[in-house]
Short mmCIF file of C-alpha atoms in Angstrom, two decimals:
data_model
loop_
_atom_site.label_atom_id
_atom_site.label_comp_id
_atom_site.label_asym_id
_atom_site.label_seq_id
_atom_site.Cartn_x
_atom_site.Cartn_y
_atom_site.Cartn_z
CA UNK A 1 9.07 13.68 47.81
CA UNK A 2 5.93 15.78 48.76
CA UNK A 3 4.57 18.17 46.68
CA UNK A 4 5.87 21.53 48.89
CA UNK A 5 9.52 20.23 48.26
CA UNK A 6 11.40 21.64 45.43
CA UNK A 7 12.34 19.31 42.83
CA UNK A 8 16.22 18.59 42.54
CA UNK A 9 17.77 19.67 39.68
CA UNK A 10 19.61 16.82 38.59
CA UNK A 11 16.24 14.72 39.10
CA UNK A 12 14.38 17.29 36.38
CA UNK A 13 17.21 16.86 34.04
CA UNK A 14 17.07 13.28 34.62
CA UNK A 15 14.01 12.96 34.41
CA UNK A 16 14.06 15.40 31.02
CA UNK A 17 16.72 13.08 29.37
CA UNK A 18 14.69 10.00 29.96
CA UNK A 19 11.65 11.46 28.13
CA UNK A 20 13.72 13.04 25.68
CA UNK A 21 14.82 9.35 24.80
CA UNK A 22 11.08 8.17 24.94
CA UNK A 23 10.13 10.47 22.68
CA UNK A 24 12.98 9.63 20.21
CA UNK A 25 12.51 6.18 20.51
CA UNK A 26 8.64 6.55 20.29
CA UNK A 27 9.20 8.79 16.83
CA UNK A 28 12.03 5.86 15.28
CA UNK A 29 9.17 3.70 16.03
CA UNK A 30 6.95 5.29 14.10
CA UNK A 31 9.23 6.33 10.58
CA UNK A 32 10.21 2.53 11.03
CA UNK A 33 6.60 2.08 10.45
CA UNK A 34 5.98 3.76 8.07
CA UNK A 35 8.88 2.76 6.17
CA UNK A 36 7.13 -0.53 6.20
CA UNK A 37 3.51 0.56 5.17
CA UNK A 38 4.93 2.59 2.55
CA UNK A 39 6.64 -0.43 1.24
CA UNK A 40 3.99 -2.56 1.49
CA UNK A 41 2.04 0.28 -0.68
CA UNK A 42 4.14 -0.13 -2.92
CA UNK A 43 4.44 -3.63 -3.27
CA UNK A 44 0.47 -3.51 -3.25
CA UNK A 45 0.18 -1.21 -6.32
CA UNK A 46 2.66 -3.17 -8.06
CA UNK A 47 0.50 -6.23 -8.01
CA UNK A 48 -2.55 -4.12 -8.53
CA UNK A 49 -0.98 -3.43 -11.83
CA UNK A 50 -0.05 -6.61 -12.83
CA UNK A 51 -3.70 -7.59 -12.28
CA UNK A 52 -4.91 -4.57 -14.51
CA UNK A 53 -2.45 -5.84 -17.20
CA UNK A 54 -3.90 -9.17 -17.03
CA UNK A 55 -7.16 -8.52 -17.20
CA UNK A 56 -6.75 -6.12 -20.33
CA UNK A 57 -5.10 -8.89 -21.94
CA UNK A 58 -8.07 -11.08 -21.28
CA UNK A 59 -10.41 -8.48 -22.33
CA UNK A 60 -8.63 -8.46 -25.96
CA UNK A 61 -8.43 -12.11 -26.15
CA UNK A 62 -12.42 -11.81 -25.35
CA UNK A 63 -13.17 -9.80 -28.14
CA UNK A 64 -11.47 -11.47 -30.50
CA UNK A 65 -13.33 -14.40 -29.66
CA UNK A 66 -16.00 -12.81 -29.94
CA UNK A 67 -15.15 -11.47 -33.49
CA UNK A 68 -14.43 -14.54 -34.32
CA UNK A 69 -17.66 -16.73 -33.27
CA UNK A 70 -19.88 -13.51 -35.18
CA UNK A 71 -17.76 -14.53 -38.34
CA UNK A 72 -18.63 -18.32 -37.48
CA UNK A 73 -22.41 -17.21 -37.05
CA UNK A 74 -22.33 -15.48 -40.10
CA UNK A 75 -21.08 -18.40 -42.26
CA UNK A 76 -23.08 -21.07 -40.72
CA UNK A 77 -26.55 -19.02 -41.29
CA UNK A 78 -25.14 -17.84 -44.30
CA UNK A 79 -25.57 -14.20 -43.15
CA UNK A 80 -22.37 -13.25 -44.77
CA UNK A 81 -22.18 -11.35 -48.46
#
């Protein structure tokens, strides 16, 4: 078809439909990913969590080690009253 030659109808609405499906398939395509980085988030900032609970836990086991070898100091250089 040259350019001077009307387009056919049933070609434009063709032609239409087809991109009409593109585009839907091009947009399922994308909530499908981001379905999946959303989940992934999540999962993420669930473990992030876990780590943040863990390391608070250390950091109260920490100090009361450290509590404990000041009262250990104290007694062995007799710094307690």
């Amino acid at each position: 078809m040259t350019s001077d030659q009307p387009e056919n109808p049933e070609n434009r609405v063709s032609r239409l439909e087809n991109s009409n499906i593109d585009i839907r398939l091009a947009v399922s395509a994308m909530i499908e990913t981001v379905t999946q980085h959303q989940l992934n988030f999540e999962t993420m900032q669930r473990n992030f969590e876990a780590v943040i609970a863990e390391i608070q836990i250390i950091k109260a086991e920490i100090r009361g080690l450290q509590t404990e070898n000041r009262r250990i100091l104290d007694r062995v250089f007799g710094s307690e009253p």
